[in-house]
PDB file of C-alpha atoms and ligand atoms in Angstrom:
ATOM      1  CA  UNK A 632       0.000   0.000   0.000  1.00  0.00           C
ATOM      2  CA  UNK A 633       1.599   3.432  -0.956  1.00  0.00           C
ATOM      3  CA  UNK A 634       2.161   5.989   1.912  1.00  0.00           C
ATOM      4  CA  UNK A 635       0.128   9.624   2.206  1.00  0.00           C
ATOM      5  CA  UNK A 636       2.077  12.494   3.555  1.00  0.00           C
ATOM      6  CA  UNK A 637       0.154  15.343   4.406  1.00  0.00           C
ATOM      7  CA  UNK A 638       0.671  19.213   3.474  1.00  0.00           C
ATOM      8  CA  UNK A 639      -1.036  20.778   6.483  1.00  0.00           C
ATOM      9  CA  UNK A 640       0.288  24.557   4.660  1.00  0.00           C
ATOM     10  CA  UNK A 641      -2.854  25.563   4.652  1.00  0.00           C
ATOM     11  CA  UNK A 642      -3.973  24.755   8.800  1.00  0.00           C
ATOM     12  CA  UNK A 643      -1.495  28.267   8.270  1.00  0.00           C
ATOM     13  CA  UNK A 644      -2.953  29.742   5.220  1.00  0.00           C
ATOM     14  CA  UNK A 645      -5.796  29.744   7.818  1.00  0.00           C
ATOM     15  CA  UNK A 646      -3.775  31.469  10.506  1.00  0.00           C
ATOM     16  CA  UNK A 647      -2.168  34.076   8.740  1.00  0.00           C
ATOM     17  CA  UNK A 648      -5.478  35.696   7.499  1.00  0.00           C
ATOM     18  CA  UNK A 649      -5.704  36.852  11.044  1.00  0.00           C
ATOM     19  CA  UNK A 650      -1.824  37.221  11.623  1.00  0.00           C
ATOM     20  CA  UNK A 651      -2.643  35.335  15.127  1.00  0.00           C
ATOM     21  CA  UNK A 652      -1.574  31.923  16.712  1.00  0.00           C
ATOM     22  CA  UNK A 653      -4.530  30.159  16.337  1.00  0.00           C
ATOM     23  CA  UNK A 654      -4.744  27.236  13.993  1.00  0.00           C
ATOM     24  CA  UNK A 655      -1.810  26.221  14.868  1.00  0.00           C
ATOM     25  CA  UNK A 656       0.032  23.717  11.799  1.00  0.00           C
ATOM     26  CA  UNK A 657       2.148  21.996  14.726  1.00  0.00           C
ATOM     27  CA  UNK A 658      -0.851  20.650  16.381  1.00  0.00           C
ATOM     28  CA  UNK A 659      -2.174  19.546  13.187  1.00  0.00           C
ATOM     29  CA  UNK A 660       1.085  17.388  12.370  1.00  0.00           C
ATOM     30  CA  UNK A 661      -0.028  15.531  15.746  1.00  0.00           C
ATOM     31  CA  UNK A 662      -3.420  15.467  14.824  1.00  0.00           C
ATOM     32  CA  UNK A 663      -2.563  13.961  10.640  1.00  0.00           C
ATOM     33  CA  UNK A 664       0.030  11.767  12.594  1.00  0.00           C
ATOM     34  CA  UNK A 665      -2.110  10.094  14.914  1.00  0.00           C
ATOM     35  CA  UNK A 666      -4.938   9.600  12.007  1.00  0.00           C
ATOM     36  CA  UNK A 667      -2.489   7.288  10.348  1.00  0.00           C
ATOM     37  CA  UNK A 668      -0.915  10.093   7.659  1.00  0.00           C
ATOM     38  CA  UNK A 669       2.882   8.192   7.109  1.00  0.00           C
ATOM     39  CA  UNK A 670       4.603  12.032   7.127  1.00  0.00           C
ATOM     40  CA  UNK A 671       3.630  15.431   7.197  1.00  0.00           C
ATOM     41  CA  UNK A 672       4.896  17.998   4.987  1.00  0.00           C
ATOM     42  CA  UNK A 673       5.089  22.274   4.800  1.00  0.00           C
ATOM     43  CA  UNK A 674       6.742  24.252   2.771  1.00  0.00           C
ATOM     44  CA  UNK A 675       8.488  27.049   3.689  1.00  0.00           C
ATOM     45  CA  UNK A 676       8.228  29.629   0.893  1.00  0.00           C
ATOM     46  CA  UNK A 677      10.804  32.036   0.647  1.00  0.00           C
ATOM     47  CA  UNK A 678       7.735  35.016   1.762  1.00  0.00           C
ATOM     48  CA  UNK A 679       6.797  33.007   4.743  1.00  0.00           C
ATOM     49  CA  UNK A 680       3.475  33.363   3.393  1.00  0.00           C
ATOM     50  CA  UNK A 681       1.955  30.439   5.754  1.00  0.00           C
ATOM     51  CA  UNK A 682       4.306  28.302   7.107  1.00  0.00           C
ATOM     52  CA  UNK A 683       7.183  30.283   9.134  1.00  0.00           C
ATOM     53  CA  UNK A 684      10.411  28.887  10.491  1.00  0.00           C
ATOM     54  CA  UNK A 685       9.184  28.474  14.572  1.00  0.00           C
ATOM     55  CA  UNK A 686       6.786  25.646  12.441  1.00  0.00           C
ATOM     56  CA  UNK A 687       8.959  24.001  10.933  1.00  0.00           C
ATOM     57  CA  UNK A 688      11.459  24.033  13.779  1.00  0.00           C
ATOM     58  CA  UNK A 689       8.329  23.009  16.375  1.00  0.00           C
ATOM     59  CA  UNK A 690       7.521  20.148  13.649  1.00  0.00           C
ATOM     60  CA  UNK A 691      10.867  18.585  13.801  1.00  0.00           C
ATOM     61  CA  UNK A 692      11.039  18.296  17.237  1.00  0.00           C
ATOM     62  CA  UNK A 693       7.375  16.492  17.501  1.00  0.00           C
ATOM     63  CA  UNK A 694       7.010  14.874  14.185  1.00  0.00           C
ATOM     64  CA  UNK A 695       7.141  11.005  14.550  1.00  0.00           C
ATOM     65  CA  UNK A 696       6.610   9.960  11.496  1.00  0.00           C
ATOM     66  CA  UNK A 697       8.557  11.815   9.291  1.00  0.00           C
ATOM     67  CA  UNK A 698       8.864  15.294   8.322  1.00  0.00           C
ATOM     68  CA  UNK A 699       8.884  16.652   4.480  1.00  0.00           C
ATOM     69  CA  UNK A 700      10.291  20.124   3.707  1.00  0.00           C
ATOM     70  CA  UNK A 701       9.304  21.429   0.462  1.00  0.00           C
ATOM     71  CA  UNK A 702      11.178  24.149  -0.624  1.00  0.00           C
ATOM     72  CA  UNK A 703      13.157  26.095  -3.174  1.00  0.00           C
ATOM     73  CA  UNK A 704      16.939  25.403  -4.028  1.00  0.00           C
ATOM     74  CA  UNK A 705      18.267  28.909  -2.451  1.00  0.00           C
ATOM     75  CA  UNK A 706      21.183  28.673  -0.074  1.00  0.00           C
ATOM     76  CA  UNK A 707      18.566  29.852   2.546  1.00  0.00           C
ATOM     77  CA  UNK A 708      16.445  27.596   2.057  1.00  0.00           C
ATOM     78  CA  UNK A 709      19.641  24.731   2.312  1.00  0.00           C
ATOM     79  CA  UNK A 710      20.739  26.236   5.279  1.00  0.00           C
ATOM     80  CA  UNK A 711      17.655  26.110   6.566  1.00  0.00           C
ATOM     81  CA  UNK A 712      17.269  22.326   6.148  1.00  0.00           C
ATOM     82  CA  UNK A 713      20.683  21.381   6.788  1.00  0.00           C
ATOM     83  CA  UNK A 714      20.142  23.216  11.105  1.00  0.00           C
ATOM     84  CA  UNK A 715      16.522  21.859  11.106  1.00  0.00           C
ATOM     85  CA  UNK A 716      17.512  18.245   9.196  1.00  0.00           C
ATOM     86  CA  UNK A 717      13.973  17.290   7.850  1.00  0.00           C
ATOM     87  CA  UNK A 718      14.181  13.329   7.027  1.00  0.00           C
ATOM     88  CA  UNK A 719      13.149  14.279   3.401  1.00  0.00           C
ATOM     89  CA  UNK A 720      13.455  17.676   1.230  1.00  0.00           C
ATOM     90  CA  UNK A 721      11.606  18.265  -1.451  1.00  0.00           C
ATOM     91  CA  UNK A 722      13.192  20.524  -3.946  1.00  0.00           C
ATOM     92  CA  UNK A 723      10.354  22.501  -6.008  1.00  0.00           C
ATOM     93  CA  UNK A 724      10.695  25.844  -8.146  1.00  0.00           C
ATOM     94  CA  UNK A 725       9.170  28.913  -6.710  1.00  0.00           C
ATOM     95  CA  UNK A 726       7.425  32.302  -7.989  1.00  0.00           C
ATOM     96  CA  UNK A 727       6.715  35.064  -5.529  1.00  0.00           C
ATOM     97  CA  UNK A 728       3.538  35.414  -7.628  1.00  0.00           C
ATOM     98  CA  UNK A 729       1.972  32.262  -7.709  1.00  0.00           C
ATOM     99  CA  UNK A 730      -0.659  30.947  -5.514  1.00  0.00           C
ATOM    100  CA  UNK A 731       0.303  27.503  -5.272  1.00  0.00           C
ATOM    101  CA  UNK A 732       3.757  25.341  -7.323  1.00  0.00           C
ATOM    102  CA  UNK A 733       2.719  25.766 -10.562  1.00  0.00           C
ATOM    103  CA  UNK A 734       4.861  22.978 -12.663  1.00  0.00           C
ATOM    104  CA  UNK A 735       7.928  20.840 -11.710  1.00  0.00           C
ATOM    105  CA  UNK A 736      11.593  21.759 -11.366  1.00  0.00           C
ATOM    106  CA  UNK A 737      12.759  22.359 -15.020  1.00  0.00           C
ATOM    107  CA  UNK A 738      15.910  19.952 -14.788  1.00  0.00           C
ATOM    108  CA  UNK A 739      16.854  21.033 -18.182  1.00  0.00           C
ATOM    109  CA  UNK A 740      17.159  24.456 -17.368  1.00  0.00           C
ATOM    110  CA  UNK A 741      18.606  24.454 -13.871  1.00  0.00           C
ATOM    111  CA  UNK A 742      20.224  20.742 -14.293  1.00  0.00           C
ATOM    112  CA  UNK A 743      23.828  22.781 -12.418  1.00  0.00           C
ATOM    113  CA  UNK A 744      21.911  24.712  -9.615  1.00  0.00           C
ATOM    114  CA  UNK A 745      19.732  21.405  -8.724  1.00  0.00           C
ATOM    115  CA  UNK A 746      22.548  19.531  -8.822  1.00  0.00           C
ATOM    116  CA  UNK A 747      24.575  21.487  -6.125  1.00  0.00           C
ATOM    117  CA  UNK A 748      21.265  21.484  -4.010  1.00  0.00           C
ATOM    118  CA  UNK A 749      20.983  17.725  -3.739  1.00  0.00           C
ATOM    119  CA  UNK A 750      24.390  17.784  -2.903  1.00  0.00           C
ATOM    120  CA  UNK A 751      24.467  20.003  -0.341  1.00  0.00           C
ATOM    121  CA  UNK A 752      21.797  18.422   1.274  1.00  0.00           C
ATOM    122  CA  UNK A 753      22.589  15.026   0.806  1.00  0.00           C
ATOM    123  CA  UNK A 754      26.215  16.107   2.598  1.00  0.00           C
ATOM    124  CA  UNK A 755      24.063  17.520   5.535  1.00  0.00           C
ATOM    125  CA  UNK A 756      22.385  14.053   5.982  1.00  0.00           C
ATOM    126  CA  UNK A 757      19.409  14.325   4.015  1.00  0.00           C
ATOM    127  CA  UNK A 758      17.694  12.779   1.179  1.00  0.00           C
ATOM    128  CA  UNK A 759      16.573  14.885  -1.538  1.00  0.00           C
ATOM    129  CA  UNK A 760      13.123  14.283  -3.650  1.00  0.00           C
ATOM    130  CA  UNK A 761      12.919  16.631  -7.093  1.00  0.00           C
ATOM    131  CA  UNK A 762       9.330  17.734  -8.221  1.00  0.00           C
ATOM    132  CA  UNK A 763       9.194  17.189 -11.738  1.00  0.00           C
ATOM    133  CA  UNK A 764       6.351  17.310 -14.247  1.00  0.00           C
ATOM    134  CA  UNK A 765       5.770  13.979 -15.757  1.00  0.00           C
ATOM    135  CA  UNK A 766       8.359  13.979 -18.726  1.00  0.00           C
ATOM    136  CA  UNK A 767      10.702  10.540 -18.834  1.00  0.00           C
ATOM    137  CA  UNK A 768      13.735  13.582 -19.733  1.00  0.00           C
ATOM    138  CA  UNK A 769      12.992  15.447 -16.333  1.00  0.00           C
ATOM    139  CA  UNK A 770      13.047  11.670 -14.184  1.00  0.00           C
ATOM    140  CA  UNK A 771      16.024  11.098 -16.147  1.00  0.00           C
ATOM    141  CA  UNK A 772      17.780  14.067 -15.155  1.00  0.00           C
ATOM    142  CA  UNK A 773      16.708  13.458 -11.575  1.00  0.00           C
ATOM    143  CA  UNK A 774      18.324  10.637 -11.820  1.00  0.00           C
ATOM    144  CA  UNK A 775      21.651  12.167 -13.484  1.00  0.00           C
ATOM    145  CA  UNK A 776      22.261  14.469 -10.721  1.00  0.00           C
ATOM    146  CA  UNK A 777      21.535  11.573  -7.826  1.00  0.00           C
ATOM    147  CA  UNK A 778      18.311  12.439  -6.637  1.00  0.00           C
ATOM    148  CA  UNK A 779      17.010  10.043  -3.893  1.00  0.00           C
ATOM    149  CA  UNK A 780      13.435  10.125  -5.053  1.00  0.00           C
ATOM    150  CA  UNK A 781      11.089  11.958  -7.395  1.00  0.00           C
ATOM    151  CA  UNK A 782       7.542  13.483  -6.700  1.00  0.00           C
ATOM    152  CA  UNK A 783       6.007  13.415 -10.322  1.00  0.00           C
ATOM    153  CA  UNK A 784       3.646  16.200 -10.656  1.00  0.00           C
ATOM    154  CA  UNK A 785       0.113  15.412 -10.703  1.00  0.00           C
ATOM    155  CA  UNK A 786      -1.800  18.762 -11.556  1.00  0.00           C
ATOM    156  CA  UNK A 787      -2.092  18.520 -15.170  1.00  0.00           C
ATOM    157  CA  UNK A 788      -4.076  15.476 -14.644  1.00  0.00           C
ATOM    158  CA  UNK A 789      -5.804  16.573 -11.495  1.00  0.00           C
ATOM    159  CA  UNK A 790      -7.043  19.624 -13.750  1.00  0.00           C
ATOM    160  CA  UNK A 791      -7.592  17.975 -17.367  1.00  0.00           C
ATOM    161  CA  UNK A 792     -11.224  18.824 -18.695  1.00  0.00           C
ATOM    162  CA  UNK A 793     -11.981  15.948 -20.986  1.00  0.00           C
ATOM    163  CA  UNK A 794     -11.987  12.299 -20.349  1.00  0.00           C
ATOM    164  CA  UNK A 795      -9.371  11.666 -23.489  1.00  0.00           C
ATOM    165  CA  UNK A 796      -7.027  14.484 -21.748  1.00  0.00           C
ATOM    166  CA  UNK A 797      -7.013  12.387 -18.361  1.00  0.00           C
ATOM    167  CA  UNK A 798      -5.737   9.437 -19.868  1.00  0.00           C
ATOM    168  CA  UNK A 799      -3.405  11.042 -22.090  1.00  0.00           C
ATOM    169  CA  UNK A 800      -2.175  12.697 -18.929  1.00  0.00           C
ATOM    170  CA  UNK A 801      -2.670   9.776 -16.626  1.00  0.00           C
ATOM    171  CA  UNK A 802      -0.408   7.698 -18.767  1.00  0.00           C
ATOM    172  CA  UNK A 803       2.354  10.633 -18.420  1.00  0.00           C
ATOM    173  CA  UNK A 804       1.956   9.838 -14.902  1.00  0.00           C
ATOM    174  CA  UNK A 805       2.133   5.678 -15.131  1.00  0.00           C
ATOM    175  CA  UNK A 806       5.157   5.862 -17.627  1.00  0.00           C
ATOM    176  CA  UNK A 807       7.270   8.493 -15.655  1.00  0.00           C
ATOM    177  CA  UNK A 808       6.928   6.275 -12.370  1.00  0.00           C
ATOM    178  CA  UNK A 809       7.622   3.350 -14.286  1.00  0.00           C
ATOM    179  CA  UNK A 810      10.865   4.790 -15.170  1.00  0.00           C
ATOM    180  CA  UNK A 811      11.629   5.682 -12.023  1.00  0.00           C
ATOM    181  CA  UNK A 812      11.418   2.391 -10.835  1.00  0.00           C
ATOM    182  CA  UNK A 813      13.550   0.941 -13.455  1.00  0.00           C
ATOM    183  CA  UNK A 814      16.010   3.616 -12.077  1.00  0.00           C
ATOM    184  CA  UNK A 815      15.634   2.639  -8.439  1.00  0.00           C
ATOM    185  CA  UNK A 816      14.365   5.978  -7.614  1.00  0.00           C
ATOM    186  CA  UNK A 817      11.963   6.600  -4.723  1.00  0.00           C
ATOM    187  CA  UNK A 818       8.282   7.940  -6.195  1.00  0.00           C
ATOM    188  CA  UNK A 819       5.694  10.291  -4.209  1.00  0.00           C
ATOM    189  CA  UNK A 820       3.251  11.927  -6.549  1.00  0.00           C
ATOM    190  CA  UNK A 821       1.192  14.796  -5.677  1.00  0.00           C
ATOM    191  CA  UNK A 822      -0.932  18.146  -6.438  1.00  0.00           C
ATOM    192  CA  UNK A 823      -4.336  18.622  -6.402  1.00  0.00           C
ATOM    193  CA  UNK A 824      -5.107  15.123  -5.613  1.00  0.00           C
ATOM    194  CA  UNK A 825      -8.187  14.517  -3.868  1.00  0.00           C
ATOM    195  CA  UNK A 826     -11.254  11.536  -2.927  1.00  0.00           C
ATOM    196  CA  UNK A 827     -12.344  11.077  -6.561  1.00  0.00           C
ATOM    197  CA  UNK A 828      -8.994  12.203  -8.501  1.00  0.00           C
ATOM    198  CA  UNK A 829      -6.510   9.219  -5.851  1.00  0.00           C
ATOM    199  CA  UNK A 830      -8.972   6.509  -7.137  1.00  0.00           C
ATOM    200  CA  UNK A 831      -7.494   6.423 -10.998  1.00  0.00           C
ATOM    201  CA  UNK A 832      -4.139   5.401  -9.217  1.00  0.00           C
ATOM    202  CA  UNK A 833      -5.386   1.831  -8.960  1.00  0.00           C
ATOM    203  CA  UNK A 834      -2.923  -0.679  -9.764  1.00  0.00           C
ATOM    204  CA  UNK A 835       0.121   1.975 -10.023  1.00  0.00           C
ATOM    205  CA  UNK A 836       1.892  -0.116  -7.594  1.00  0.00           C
ATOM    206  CA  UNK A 837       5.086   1.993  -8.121  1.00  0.00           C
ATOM    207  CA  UNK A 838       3.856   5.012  -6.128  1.00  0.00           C
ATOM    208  CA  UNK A 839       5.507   5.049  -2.637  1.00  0.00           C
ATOM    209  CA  UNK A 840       3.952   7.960  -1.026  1.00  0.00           C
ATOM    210  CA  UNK A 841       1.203  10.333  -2.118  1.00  0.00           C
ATOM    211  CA  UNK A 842       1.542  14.301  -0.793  1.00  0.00           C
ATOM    212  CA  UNK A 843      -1.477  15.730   0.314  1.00  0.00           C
ATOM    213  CA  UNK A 844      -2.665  18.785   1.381  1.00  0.00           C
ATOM    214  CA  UNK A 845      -5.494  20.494   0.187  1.00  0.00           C
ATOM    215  CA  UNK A 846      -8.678  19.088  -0.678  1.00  0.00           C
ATOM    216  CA  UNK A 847      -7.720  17.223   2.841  1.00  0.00           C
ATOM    217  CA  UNK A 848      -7.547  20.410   4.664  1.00  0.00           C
ATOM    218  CA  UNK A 849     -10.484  21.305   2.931  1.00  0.00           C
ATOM    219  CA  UNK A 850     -12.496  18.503   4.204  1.00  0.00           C
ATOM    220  CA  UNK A 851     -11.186  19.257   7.485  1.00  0.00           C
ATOM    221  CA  UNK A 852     -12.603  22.582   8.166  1.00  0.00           C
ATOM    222  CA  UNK A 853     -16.196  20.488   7.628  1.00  0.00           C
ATOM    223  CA  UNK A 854     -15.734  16.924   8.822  1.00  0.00           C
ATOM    224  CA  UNK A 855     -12.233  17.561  11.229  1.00  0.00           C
ATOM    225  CA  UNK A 856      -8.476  16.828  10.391  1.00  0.00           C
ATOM    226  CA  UNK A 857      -9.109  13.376  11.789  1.00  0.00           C
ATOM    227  CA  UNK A 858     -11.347  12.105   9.607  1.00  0.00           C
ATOM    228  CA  UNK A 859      -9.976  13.749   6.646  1.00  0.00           C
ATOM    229  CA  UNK A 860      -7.034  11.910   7.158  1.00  0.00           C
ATOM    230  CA  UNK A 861      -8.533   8.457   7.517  1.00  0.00           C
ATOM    231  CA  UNK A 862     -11.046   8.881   4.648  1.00  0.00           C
ATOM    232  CA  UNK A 863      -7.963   9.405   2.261  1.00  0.00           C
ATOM    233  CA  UNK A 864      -6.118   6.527   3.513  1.00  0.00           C
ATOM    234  CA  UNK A 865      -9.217   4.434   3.343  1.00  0.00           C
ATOM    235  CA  UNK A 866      -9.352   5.474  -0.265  1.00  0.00           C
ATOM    236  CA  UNK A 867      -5.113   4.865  -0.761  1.00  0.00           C
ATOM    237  CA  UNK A 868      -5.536   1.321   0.678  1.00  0.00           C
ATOM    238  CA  UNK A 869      -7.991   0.320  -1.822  1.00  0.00           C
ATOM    239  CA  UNK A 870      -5.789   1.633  -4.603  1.00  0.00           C
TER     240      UNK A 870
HETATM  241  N1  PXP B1710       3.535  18.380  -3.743  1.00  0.00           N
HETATM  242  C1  PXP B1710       4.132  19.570  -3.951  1.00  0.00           C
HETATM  243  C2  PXP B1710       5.529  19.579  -4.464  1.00  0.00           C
HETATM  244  C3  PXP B1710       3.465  20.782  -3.665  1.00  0.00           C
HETATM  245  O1  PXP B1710       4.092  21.953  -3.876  1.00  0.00           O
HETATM  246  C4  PXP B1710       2.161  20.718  -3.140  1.00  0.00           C
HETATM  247  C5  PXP B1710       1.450  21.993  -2.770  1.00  0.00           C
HETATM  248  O2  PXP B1710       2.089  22.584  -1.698  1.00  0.00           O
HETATM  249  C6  PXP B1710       1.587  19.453  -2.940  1.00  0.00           C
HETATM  250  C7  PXP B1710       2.277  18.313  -3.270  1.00  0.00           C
HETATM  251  C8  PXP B1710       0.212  19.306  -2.382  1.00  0.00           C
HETATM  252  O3  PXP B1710      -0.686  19.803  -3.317  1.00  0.00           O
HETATM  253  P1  PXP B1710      -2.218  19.978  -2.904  1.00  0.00           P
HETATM  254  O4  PXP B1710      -2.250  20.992  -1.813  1.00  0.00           O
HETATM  255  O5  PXP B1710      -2.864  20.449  -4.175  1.00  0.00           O
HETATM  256  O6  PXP B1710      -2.696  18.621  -2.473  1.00  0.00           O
END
């Protein structure tokens, strides 16, 4: 059965419309943990636009499971990881306009910079997982410059409008973790997955972890974090 981490960014998203304390993202990682989530993951964009450092700090030192940082490939940001030691980092690109990570890490274009990331991090101690889009050059690539793992983008097939353009794109998906596999890379998949979208994974066995965050956050506000939680995995197990 393949693993969910959860993105609990948005327990802060919530937070930071009233610049208070209250919800609180660190009591949420207990909450996801104890539901049966496998890891819980923030990302700490370079605007600290919802999760902030004190997180991500207060995460690390209560996390059980394990704890994901997603985050841009700025020597911040590696700095960052390297004091706070995250069990997994997830390398994504970042744009100060965007509302959410738009596409995967263009390995192409920033092959050298991505490259000195994973190293960096992988000399402080910790693996290093590259979101890519769901292109056999970009696992490739990943796999060039000694990536650990890949999460293969699932947007584009989370958001396609026609029932020929989800299979077209679903099959992106199936033959880019395929290739992974062949490549012994690890393989989380994620964005904009939710309760009806996780059920075409059936039968992908190669999918090790799916990353989570807001259609389960979403569901939380109206049926609690708990039972967000569990309703997804119920859904993963039958996958
Ligand atoms: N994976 C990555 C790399 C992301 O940037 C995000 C969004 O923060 C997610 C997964 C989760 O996406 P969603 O919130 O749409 O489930």
């Amino acid at each position: 059965m393949a693993g969910l981490a959860v993105n609990v960014d948005h327990v802060a998203t919530v937070r930071e419309a009233r610049k208070i304390d209250i919800p609180d993202p660190v009591t949420a990682g207990a909450i996801v943990e104890l539901a049966g989530a496998d890891g819980v993951v923030v990302h700490l964009r370079e605007d600290r636009r919802h999760i902030h450092d004190r997180d991500v700090r207060l995460l690390r030192e209560t996390i059980k499971t394990k704890l994901i940082l997603e985050m841009a490939a700025t020597s911040e940001m590696i700095g960052i990881a390297i004091e706070i030691k995250p069990d997994l980092v997830t390398l994504v690109p970042e744009k100060h306009e965007e509302l959410t990570t738009e596409g995967g890490l263009d390995l192409r274009l920033h092959e050298d910079m991505v490259s000195d990331a994973v190293q960096a991090l992988q000399e402080g101690g910790i693996p290093v997982s590259i979101f890519v889009d769901p292109d056999p050059d970009q696992i490739k690539l990943a796999h060039r410059i000694n990536a650990d793992c890949v999460e293969i983008h699932t947007g584009i097939f989370c958001e396609a409008k026609t029932p020929k353009e989800r299979s077209e794109t679903f099959e992106r998906i199936a033959n880019s973790a395929k290739l992974a596999h062949k490549l012994k890379l690890g393989i989380n998949a994620g964005h904009g997955l939710g309760y009806q979208s996780i059920k075409a994974f059936k039968g992908l066995s190669e999918i090790d972890e799916f990353s989570i965050g807001h259609s389960i956050i979403a569901r939380a506000v109206l049926v609690g974090l708990d039972r967000a939680v569990r309703d997804m995995i119920a859904l993963i197990k039958e996958l």
